[in-house]
PDB file of C-alpha atoms in Angstrom:
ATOM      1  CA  UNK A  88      -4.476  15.951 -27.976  1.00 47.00           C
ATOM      2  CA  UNK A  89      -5.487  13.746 -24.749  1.00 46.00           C
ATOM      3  CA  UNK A  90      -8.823  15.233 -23.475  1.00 51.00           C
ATOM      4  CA  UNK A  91      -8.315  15.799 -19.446  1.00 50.00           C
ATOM      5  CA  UNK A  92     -10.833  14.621 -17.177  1.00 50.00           C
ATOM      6  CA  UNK A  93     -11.706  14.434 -13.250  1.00 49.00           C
ATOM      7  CA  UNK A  94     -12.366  11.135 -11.578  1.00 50.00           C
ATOM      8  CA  UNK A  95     -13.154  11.681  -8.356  1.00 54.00           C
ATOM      9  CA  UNK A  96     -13.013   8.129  -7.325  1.00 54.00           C
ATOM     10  CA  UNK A  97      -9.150   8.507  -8.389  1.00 46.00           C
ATOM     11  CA  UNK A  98      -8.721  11.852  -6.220  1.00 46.00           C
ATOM     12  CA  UNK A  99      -6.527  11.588  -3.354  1.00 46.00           C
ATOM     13  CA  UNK A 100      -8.200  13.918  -0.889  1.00 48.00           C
ATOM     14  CA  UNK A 101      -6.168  16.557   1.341  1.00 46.00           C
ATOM     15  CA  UNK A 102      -6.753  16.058   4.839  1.00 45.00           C
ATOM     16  CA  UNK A 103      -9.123  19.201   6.349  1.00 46.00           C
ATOM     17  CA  UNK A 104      -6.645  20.418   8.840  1.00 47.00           C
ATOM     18  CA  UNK A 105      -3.229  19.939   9.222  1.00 47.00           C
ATOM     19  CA  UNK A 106      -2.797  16.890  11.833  1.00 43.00           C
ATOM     20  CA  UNK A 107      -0.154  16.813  14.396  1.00 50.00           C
ATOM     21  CA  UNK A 108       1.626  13.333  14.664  1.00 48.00           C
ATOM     22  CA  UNK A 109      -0.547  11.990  17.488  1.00 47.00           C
ATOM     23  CA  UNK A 110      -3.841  12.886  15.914  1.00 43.00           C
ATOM     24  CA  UNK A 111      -3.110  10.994  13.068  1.00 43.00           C
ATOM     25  CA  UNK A 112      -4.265   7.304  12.425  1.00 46.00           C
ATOM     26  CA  UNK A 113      -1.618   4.791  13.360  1.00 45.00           C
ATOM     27  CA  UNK A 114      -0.693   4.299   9.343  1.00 47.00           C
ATOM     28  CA  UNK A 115      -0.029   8.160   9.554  1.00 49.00           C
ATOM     29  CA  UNK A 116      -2.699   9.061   7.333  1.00 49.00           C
ATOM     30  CA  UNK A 117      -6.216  10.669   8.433  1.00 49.00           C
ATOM     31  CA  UNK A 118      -8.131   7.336   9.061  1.00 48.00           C
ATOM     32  CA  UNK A 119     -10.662   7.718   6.170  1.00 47.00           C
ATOM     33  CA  UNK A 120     -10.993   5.655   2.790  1.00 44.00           C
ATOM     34  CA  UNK A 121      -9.933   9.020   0.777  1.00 38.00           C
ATOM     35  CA  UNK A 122      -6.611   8.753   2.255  1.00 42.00           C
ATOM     36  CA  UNK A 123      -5.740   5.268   2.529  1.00 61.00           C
ATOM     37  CA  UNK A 124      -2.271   5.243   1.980  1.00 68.00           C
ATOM     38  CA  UNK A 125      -2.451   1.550   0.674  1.00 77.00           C
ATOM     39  CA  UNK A 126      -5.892   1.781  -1.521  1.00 79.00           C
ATOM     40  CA  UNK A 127      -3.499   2.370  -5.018  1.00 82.00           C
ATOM     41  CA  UNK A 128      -1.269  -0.680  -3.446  1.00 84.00           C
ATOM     42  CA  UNK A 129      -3.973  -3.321  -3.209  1.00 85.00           C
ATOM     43  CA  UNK A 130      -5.412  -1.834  -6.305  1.00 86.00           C
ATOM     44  CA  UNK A 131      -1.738  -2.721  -7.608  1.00 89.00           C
ATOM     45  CA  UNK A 132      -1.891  -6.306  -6.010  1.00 91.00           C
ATOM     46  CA  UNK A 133      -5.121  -7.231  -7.587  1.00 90.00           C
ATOM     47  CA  UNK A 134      -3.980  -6.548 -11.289  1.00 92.00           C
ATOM     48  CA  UNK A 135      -0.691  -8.341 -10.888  1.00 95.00           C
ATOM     49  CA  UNK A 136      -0.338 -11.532 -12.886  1.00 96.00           C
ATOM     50  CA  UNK A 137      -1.089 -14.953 -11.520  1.00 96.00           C
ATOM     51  CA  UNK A 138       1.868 -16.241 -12.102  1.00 97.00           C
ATOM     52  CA  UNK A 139       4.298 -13.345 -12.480  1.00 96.00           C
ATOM     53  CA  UNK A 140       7.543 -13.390 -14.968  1.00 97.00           C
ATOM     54  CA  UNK A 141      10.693 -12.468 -13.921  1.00 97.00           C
ATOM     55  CA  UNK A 142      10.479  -9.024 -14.607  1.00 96.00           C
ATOM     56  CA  UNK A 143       7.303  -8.433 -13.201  1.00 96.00           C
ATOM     57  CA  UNK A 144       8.768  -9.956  -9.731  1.00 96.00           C
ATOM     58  CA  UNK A 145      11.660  -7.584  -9.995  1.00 96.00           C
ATOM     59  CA  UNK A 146       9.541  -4.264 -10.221  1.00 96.00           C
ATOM     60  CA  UNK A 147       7.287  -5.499  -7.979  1.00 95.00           C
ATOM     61  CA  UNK A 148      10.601  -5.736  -5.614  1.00 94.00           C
ATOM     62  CA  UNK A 149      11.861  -2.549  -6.108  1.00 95.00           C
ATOM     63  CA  UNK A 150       8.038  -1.046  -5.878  1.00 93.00           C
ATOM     64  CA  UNK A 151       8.392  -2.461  -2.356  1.00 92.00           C
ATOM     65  CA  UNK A 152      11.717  -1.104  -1.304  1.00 91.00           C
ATOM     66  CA  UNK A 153      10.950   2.439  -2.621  1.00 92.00           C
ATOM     67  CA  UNK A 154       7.661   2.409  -0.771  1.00 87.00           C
ATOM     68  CA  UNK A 155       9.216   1.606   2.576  1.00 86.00           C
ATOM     69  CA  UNK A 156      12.111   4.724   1.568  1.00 90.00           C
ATOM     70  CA  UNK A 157       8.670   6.635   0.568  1.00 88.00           C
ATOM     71  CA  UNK A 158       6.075   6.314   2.924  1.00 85.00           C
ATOM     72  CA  UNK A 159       4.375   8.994   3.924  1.00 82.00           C
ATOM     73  CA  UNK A 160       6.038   9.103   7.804  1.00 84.00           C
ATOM     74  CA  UNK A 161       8.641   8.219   9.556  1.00 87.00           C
ATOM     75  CA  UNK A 162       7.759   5.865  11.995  1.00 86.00           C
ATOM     76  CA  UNK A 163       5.544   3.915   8.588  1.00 85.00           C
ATOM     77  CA  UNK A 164       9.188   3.767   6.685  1.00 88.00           C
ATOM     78  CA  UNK A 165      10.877   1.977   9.756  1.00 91.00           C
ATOM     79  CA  UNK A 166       7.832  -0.784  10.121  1.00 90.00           C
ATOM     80  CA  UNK A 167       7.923  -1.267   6.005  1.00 89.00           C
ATOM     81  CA  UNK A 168      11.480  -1.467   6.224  1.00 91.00           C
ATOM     82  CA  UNK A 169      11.599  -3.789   9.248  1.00 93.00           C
ATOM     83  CA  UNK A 170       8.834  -6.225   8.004  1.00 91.00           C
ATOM     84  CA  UNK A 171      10.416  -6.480   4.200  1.00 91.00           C
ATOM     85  CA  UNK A 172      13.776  -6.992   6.123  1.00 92.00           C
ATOM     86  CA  UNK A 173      12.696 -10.708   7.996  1.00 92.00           C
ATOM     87  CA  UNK A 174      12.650 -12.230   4.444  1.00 89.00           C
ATOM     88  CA  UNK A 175      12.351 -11.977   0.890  1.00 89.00           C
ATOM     89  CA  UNK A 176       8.353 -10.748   0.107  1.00 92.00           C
ATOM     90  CA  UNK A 177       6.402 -13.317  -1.799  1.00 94.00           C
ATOM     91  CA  UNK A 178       6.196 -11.703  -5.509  1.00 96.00           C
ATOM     92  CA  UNK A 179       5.909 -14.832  -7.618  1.00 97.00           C
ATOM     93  CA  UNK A 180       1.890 -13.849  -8.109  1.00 96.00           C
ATOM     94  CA  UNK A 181      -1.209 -12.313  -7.659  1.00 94.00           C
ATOM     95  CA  UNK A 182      -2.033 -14.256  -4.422  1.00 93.00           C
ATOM     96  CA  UNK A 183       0.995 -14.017  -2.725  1.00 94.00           C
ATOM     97  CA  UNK A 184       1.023 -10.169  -3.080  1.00 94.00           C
ATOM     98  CA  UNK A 185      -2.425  -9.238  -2.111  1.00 92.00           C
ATOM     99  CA  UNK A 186      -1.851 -11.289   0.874  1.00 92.00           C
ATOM    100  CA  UNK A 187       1.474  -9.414   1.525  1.00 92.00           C
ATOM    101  CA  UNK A 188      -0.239  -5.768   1.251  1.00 91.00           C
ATOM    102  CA  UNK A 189      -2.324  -6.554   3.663  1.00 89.00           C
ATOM    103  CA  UNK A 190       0.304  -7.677   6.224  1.00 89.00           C
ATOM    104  CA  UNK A 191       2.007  -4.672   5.075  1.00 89.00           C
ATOM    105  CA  UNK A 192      -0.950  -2.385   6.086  1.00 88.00           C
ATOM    106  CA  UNK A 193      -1.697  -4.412   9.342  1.00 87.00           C
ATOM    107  CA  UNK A 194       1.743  -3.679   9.739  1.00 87.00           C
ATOM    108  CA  UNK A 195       1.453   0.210   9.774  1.00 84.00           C
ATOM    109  CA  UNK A 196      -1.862  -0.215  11.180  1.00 82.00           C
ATOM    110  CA  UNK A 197      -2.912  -2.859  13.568  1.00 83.00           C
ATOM    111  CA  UNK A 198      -6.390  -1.803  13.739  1.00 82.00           C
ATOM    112  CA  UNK A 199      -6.796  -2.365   9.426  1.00 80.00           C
ATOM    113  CA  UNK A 200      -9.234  -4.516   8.296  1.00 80.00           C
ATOM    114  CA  UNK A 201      -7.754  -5.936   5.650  1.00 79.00           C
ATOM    115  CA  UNK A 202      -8.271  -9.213   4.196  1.00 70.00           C
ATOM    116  CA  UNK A 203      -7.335 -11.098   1.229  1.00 63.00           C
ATOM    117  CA  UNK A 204     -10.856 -12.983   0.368  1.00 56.00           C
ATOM    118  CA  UNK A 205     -12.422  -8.797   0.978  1.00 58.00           C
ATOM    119  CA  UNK A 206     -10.154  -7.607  -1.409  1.00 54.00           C
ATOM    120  CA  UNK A 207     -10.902  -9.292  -4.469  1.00 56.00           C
ATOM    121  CA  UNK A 208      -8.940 -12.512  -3.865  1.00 52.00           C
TER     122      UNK A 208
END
C-alpha cells in the first residue's frame, strides 16, 4: 500500500474569496506564487530533455494545445491559442521550451517576471 502524504510546497492553494473577473490578475489567477497558473509548466520545462526525441516533442505538443483548450479563463485560452497559432512552438529541447513558457506567461500576463537564466536555465 502507497503511504499518503502532504507536501505543502505541491498544494495548489484556493484563492480566499471568490474574485470577480476584473479583480483578478491579468493571467486570471489571484496574483500570488500559490496560484501561479504556470509554476507546474516551468517546473515541466526544466525537466524536459536537452535534446528531446520524437515522442517527447509530440506530447510536449499536445501538452500545449490542451493547455490553451484548458486554461483556467477565457480570455487566457484565446491569448494561448493565438500565440501557439503564429508558428509551430520550439519543442526540440529543454532550452527552447523554458524560453517558450515564459513567452507563454508574458503572454497571459504582461506584467510576469519571467526569465529563462531565473528559472533554472
Amino acid at each position: 500500500m502507497v503511504e499518503e502524504h502532504y507536501d505543502p510546497d505541491l498544494a495548489i492553494v484556493a484563492p480566499p474569496s471568490l474574485l470577480e473577473e476584473e479583480d483578478e490578475g491579468s493571467c486570471g489567477a489571484p496574483p500570488t506564487e500559490e496560484t501561479s497558473p504556470f509554476g507546474i509548466f516551468h517546473s515541466i520545462a526544466l525537466a524536459f530533455p536537452e535534446k528531446a526525441s520524437l515522442a517527447e516533442r509530440t506530447s510536449m505538443l499536445n501538452l500545449l494545445a490542451s493547455l490553451s483548450l484548458n486554461y483556467p479563463t477565457e480570455a487566457g485560452k484565446e491569448k494561448l491559442a493565438a500565440k501557439l497559432e503564429e508558428g509551430t512552438p520550439d519543442v526540440s529541447g529543454r532550452a527552447g521550451l523554458v524560453e517558450l513558457m515564459c513567452n507563454l506567461e508574458k503572454t497571459i500576463d504582461p506584467y510576469a517576471t519571467c526569465d529563462p537564466v531565473k528559472v533554472g536555465l
